Short mmCIF file of C-alpha atoms in Angstrom, two decimals:
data_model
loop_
_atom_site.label_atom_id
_atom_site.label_comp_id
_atom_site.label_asym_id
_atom_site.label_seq_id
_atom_site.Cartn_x
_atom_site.Cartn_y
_atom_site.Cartn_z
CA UNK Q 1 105.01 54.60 143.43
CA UNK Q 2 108.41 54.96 141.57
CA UNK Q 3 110.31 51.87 140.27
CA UNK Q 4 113.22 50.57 142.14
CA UNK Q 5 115.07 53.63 142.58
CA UNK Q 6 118.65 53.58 140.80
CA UNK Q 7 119.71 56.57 142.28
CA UNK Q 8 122.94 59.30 141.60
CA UNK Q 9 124.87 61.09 143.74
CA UNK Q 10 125.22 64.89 143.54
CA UNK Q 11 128.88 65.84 142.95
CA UNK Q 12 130.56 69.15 142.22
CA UNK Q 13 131.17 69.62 138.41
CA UNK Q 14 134.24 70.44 137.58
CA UNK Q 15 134.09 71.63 134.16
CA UNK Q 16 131.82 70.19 131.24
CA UNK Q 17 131.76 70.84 127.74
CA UNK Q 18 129.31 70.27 125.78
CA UNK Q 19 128.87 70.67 121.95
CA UNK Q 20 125.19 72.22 121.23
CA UNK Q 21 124.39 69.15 118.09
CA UNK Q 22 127.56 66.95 118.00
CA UNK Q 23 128.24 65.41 114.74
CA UNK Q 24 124.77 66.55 113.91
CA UNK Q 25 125.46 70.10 113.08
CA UNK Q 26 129.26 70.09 111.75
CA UNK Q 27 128.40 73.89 111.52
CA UNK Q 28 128.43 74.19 115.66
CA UNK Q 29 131.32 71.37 115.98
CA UNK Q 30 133.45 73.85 117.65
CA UNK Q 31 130.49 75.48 120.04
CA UNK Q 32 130.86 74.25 123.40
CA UNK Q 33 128.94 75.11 126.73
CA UNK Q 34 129.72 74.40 130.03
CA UNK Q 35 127.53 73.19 132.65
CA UNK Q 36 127.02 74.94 135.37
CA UNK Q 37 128.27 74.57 138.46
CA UNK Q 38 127.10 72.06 140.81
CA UNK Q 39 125.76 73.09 144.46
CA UNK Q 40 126.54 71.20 147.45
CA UNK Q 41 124.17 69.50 149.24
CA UNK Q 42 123.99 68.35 152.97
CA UNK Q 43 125.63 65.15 153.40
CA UNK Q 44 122.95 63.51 155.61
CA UNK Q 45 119.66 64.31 153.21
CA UNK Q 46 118.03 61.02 152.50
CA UNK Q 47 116.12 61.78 149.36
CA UNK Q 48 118.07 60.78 145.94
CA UNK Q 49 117.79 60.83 142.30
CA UNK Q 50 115.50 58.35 140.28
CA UNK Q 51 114.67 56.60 137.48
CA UNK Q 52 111.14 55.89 137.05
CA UNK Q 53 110.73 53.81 133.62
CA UNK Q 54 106.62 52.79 131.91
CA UNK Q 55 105.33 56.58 133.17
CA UNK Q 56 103.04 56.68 130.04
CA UNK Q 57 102.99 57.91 126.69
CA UNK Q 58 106.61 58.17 125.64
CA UNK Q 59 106.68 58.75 121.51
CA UNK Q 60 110.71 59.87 121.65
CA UNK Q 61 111.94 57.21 123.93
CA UNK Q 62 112.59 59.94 126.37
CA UNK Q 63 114.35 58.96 130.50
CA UNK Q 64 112.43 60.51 133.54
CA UNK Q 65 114.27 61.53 136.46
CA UNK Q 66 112.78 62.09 139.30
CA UNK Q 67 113.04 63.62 142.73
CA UNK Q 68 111.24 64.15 146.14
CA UNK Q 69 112.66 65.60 148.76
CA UNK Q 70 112.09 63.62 152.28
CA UNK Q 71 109.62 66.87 153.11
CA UNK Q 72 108.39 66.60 150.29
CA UNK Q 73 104.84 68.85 150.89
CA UNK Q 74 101.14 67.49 150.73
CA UNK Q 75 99.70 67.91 147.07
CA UNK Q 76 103.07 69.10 146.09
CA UNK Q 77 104.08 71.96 143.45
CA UNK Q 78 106.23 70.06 140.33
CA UNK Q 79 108.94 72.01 138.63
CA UNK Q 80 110.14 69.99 135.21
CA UNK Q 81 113.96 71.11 134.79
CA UNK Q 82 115.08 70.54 131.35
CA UNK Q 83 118.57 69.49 130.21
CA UNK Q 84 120.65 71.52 127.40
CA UNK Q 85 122.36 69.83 124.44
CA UNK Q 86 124.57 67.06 125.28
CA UNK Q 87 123.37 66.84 128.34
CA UNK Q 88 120.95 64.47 130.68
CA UNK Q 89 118.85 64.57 133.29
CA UNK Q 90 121.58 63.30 136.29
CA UNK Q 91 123.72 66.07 135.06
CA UNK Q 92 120.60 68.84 135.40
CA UNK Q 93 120.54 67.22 138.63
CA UNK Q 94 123.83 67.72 139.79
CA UNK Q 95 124.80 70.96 138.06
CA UNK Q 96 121.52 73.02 139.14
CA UNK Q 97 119.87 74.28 142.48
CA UNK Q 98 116.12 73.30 141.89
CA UNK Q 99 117.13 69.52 144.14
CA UNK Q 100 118.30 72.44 146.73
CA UNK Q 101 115.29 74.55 146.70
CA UNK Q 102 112.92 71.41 146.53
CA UNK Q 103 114.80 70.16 149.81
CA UNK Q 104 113.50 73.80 151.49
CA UNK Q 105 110.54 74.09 150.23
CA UNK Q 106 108.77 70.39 149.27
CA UNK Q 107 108.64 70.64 145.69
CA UNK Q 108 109.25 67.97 143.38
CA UNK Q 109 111.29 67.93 140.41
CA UNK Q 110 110.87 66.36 136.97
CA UNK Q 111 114.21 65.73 134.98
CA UNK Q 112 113.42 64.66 131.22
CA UNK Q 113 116.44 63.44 129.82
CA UNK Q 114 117.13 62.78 126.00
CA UNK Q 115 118.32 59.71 124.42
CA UNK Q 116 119.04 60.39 120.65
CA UNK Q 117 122.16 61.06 120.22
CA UNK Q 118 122.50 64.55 119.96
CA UNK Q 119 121.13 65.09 123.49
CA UNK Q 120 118.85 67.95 122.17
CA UNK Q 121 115.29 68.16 122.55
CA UNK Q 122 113.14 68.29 119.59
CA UNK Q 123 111.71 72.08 119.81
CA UNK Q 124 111.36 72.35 115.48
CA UNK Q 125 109.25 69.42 114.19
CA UNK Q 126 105.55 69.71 113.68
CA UNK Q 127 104.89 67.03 115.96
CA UNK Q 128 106.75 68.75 118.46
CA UNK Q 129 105.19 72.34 118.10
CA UNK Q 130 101.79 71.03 118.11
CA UNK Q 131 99.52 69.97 121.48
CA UNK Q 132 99.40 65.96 121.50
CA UNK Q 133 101.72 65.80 118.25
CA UNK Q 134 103.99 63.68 119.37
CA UNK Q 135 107.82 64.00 120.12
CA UNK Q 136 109.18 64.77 123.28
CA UNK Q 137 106.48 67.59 124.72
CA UNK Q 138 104.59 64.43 124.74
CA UNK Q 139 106.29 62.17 126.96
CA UNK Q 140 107.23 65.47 129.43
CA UNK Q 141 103.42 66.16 129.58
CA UNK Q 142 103.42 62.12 130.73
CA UNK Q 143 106.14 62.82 133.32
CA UNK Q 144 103.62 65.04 134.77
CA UNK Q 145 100.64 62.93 134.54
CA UNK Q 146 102.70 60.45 136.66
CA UNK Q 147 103.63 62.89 139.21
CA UNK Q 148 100.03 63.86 139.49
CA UNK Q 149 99.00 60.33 140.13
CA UNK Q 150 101.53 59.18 142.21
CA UNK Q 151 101.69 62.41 144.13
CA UNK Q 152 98.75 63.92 144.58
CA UNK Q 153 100.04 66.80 142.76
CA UNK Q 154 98.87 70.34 142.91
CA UNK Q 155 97.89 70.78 139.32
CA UNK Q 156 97.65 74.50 139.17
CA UNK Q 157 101.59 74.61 140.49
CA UNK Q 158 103.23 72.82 137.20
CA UNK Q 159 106.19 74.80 136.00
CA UNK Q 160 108.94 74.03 133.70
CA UNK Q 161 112.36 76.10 133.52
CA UNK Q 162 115.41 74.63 131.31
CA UNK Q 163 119.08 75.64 129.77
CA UNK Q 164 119.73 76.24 126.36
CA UNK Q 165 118.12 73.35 124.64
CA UNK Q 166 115.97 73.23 127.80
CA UNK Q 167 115.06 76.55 127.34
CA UNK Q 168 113.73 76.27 124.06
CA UNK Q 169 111.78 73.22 125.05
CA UNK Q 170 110.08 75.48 128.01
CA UNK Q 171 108.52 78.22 125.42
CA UNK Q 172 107.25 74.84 123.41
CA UNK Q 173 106.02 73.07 126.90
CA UNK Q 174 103.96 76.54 127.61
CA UNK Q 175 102.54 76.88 124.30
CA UNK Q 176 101.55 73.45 123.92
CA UNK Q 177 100.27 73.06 127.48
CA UNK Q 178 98.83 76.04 128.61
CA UNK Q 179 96.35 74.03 130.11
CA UNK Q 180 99.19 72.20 131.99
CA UNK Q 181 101.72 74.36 132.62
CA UNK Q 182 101.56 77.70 134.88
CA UNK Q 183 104.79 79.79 134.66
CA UNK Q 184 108.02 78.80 132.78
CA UNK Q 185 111.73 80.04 133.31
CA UNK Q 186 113.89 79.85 130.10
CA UNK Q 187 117.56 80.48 130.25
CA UNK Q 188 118.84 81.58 126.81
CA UNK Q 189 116.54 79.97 124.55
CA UNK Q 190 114.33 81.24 121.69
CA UNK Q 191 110.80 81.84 120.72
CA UNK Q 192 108.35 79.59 120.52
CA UNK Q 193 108.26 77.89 116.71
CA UNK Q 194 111.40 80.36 116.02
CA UNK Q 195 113.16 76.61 115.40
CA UNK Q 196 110.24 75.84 113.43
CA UNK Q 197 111.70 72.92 110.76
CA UNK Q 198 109.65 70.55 108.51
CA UNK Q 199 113.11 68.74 106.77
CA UNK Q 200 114.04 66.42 109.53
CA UNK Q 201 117.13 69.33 110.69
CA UNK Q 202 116.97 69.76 114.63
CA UNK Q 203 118.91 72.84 113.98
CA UNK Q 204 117.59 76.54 112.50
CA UNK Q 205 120.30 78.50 111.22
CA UNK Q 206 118.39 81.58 111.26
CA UNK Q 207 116.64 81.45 114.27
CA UNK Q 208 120.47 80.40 115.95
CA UNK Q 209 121.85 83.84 114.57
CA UNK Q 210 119.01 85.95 115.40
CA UNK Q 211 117.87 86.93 111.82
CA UNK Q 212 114.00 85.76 112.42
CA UNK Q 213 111.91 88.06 113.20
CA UNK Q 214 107.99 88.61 113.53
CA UNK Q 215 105.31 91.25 114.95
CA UNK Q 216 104.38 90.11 118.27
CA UNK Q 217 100.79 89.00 116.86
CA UNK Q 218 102.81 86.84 114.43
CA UNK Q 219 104.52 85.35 117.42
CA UNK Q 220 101.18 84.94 119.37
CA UNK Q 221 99.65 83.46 116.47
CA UNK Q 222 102.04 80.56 116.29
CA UNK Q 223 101.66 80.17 119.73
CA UNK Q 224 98.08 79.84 119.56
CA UNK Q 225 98.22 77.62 116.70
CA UNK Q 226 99.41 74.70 118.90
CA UNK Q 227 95.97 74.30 120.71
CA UNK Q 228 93.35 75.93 118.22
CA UNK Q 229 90.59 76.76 120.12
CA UNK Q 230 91.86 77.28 123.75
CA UNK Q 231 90.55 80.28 125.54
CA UNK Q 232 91.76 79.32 129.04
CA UNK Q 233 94.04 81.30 130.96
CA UNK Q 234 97.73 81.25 129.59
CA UNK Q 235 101.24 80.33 131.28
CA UNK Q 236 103.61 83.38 132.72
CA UNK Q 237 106.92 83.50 131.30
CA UNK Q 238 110.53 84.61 133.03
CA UNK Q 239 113.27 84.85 130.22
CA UNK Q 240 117.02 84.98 130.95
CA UNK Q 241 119.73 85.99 128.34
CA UNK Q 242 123.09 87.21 127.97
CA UNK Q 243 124.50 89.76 125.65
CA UNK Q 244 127.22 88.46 124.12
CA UNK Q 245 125.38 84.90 123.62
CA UNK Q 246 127.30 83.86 120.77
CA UNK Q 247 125.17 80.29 120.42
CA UNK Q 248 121.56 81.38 120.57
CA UNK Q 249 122.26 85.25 119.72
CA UNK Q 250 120.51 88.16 121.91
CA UNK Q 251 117.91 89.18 119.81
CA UNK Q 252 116.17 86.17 120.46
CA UNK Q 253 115.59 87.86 123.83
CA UNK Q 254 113.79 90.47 122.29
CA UNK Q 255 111.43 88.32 120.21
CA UNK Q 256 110.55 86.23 123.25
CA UNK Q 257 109.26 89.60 125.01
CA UNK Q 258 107.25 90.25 122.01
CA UNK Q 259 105.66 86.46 121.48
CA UNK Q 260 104.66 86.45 125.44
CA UNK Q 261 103.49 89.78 125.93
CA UNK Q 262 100.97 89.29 123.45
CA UNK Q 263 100.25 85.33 123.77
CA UNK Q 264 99.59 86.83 127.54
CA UNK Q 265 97.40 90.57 125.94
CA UNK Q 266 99.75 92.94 127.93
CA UNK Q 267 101.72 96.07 126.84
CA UNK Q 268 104.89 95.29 125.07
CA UNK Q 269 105.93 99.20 127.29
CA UNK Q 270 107.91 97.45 130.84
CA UNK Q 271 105.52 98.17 134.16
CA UNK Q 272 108.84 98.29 135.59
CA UNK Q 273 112.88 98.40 135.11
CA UNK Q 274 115.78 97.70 137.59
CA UNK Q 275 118.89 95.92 138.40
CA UNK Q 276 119.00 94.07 140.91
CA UNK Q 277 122.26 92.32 140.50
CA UNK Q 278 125.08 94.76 138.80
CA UNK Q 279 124.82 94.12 135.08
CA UNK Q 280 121.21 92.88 134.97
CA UNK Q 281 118.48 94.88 133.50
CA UNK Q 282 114.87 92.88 134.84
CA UNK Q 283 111.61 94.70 132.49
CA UNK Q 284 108.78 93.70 133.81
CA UNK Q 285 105.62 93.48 131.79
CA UNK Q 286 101.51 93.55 132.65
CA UNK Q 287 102.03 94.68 136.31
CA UNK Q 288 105.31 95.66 138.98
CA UNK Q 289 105.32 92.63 140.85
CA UNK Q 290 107.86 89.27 141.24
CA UNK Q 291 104.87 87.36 139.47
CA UNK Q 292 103.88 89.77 136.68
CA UNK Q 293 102.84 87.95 133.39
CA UNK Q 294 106.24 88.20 131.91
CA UNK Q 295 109.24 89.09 133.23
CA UNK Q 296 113.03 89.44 131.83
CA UNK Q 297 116.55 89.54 132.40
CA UNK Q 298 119.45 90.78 130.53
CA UNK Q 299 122.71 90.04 131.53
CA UNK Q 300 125.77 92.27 130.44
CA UNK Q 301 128.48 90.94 128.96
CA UNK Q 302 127.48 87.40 129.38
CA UNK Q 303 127.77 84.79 126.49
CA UNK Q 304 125.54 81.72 126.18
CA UNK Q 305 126.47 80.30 129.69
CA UNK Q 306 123.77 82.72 131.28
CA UNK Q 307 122.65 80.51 134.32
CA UNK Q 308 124.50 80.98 137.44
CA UNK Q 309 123.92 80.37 141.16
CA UNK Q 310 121.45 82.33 142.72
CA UNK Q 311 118.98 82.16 139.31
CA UNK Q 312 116.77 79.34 140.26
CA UNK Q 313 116.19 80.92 143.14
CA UNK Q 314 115.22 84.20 141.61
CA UNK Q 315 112.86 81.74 139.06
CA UNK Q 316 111.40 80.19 141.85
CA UNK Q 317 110.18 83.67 142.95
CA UNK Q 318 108.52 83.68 139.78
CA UNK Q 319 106.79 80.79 139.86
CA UNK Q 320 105.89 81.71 143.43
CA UNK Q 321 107.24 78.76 145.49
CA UNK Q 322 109.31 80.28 148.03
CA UNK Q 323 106.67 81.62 150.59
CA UNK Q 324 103.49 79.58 151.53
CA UNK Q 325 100.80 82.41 150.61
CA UNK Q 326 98.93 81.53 147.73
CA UNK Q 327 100.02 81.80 144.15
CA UNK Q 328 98.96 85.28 142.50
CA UNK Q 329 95.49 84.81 140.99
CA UNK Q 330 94.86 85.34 137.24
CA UNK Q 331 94.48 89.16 136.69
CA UNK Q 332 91.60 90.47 134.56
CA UNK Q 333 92.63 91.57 130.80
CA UNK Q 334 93.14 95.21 129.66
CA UNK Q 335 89.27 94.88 128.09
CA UNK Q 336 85.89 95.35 129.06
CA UNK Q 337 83.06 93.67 127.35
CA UNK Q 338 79.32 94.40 127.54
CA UNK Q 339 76.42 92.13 126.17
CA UNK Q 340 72.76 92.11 125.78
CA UNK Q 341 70.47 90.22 123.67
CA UNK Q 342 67.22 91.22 122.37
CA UNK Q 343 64.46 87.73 122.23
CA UNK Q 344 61.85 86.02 120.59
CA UNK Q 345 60.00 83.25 121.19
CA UNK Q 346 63.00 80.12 119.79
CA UNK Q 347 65.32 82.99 118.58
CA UNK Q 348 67.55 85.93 119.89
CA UNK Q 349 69.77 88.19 118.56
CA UNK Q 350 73.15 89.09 120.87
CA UNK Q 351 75.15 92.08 120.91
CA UNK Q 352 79.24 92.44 122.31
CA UNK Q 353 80.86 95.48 122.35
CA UNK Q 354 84.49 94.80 123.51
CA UNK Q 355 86.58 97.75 124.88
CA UNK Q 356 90.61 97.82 124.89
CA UNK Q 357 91.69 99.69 128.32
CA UNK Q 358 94.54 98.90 128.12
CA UNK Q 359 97.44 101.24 126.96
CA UNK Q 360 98.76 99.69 123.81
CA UNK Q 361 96.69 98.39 120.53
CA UNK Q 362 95.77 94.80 120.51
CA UNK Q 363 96.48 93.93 116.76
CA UNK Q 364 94.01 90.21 115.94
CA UNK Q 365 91.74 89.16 118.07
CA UNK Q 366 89.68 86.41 119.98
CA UNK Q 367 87.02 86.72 122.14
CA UNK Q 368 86.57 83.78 124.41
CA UNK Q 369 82.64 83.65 125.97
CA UNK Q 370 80.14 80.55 127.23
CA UNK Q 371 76.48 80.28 125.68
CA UNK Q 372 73.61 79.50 128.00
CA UNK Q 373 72.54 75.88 127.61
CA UNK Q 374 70.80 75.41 124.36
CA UNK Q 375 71.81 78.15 122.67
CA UNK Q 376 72.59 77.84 118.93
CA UNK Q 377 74.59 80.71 116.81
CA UNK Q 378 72.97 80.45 113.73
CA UNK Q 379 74.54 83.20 111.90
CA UNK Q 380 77.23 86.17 112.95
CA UNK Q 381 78.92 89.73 112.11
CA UNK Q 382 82.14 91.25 112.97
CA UNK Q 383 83.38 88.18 113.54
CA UNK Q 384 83.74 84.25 112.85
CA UNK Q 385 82.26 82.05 115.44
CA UNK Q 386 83.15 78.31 116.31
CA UNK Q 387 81.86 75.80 117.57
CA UNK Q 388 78.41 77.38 117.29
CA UNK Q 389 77.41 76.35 121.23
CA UNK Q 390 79.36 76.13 124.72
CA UNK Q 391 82.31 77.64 124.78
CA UNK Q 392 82.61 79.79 121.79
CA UNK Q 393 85.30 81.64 120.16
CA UNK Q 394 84.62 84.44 118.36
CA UNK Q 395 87.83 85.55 115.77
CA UNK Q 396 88.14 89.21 114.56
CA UNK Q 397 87.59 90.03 110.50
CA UNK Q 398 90.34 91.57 107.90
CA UNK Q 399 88.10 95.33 109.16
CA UNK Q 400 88.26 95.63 112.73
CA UNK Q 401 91.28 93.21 113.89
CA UNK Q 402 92.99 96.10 115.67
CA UNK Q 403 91.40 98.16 118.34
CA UNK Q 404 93.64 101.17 119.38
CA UNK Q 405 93.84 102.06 123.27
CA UNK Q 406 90.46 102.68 124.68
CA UNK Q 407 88.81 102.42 121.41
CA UNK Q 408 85.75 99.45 120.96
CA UNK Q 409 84.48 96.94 118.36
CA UNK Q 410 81.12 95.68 118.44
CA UNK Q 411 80.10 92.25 117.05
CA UNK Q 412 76.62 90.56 116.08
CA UNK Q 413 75.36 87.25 116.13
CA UNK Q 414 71.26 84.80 115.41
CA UNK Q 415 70.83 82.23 117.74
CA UNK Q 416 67.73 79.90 118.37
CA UNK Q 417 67.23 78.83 122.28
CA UNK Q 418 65.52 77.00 124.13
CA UNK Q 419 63.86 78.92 126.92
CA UNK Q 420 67.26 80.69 128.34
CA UNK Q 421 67.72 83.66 125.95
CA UNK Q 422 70.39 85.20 128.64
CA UNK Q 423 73.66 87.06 127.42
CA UNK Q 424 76.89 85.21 127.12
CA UNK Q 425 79.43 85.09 130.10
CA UNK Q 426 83.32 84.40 130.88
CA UNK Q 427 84.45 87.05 128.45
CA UNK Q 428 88.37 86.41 128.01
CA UNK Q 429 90.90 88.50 125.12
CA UNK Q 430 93.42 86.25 123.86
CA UNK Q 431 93.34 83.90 126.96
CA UNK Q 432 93.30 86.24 129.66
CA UNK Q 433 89.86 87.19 131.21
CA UNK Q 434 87.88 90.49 130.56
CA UNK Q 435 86.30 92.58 133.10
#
């Protein structure tokens, strides 16, 4: 259970400032951004902020915060909200809704709170774009552990949603930890590895400004490049930004939609475009609904201080946590695959012809499938293969690494068995499962 619980009280904030890298960055000396403002919160609820110290592996010295609502739910959902610059976890506490909306609907919440002394969270080192590198994801993927443990938590309802810094430390928690995490909410942040750094800076000029920019199969790519090898299903992503973001500039927001709609293999073309709140524009992308793969907001006229009242709510729509119906179950990939093999008496040879139906080109490839037990790739075409057994992953060549709207690509591979000489199954594109 949690340590002796030194609790804080939620208070109205008046009006904070905060400079995005202190003395850090002289360049953003003059930046400031103000905290949002606090909600009020019934004067008789029990439940209270808390420390919990020794959760685990901590590399960055990082504070949890914790807190459980007196309701809190059997095998709870956990929602890690993460601080922006300058600021801490009490103050995330205090200056957000998600202690509200936990209190309604038996959540709990994680609050990660930085103790160098910028405040910022370390979304540009190596260690910290990289699965198990180190750095803060590292100790947040602890927080969770704990949670887990001490909980009973409900691991396939882990989200993460965070401001500013916090928002750029949600695109590095989901691509990370897809394994971990299953929808994020980022308000004004940037790609994943867009504050990519390997000279000890926490800050990235370009990426600040806007000026980096990739295809979305570069974006994907470095994305995928923090957990080589996974083929599991991958987080959803909500993205909030404002216009006139003069801090972390707008067309960050545009490269964001590009990274996720390919990290998640669905068109970069919107499903769907409203406004529900005057000066909004929502695109949705992959399907219409409140939970489609990615989903994002543009707010007109709005400068870095995007988050408002009213947009945890909307996030926790999102993530699904506002009704008690199930959580939206992955949906099948825009690709077909079909397989046969052809045997002999220790060796086989297999044949995949995968099919894009969906209604853009998917430009670089993998191609996710299980082996029977004891079968061994011994040699392959079309593609490279690794590891040669179990769960293999088979990565498109220079020739045939696009595959234009219902157009297919066909692949080869030599394998000895051992009595089983079925076809491969669990066909997934790029994370997301095939029909």
């Amino acid at each position: 259970m949690p340590t002796t619980p030194r609790t804080t009280a939620r208070r109205p904030l008046r009006s904070v400032f905060v400079a995005l890298l202190g003395a850090l960055v002289p360049l953003l000396a003059a930046t400031v951004l103000t905290a949002p403002a606090a909600t009020a919160r019934p004067a008789k609820a029990a439940a209270a902020l808390t420390e919990v110290t020794n959760f685990g592996t901590n590399p960055s010295n990082l504070q949890m915060y914790l807190y459980v609502p007196g309701n809190v739910t059997a095998h709870p959902a956990v929602v890690v909200a993460v601080h922006y610059c300058t600021g801490s976890g009490p103050a995330m506490y205090s200056g957000t809704e998600w202690a509200s909306l936990a209190d309604r609907y038996g959540f709990v919440v994680v609050y990660p709170s930085v103790t160098r002394a910028s405040k910022c969270f370390d979304v540009s080192s190596p260690q910290a774009l990289k699965r198990g590198g180190g750095s803060d994801p590292v100790g947040i993927k602890s927080m969770v552990d704990w949670v887990t443990r001490t909980y009973g938590a409900d691991t396939s309802k882990i989200f993460a949603t965070g401001i500013s810094s916090g928002a750029m430390m949600t695109n590095v928690l989901l691509g990370d930890y897809p394994d971990v995490f299953a929808a994020g909410a980022a308000f004004a942040g940037v790609p994943f590895g867009c504050f990519a750094t390997t000279n000890g800076s926490e800050w990235n000029s370009e990426c600040a400004n806007g000026t980096i920019s990739h295809t979305p199969q570069e974006w994907g790519n470095l994305v995928r490049a923090a957990y080589p090898g996974y083929t599991g299903p991958r987080p959803r992503m909500q993205t909030w930004h404002g216009t006139e973001d003069d801090v972390l500039r707008y067309p960050n927001f545009g490269e964001q939609i590009k990274e996720w709609t390919n990290v998640l293999g669905v068109s970069q073309t919107p499903a769907a475009t409203d406004s529900p709140v005057a000066g909004w524009t929502r695109t949705r992308y992959g399907s219409t609904g409140d939970r489609a793969p990615v989903e994002a907001i543009s707010v007109q006229g709005v400068g870095h201080n995007v988050y408002g009242s009213g947009m945890a709510a909307r996030a926790l729509t999102f993530f699904g946590l506002d009704s008690s119906g199930p959580g939206p179950q992955p949906q099948p990939g825009a690709c077909k695959v079909t397989a046969t093999t052809s045997a002999w008496s220790t060796g086989l040879t297999g044949s995949v012809t995968l099919t894009n139906t969906g209604t853009s080109s998917v430009d670089g490839w993998k191609l996710g499938f299980t082996l029977p037990s004891g079968q061994t790739i011994t040699n392959g075409w079309g593609a490279t293969y690794a590891p040669a057994s179990g769960a293999v992953t088979a990565t498109n060549v220079a020739y045939n690494g696009t595959i234009a709207p219902n157009a297919s690509v066909t692949i080869g591979y030599q394998a000895n068995h051992a009595g089983n000489s079925a076809a491969p199954t669990g066909f997934t594109l790029n994370g997301k499962a095939c029909t």
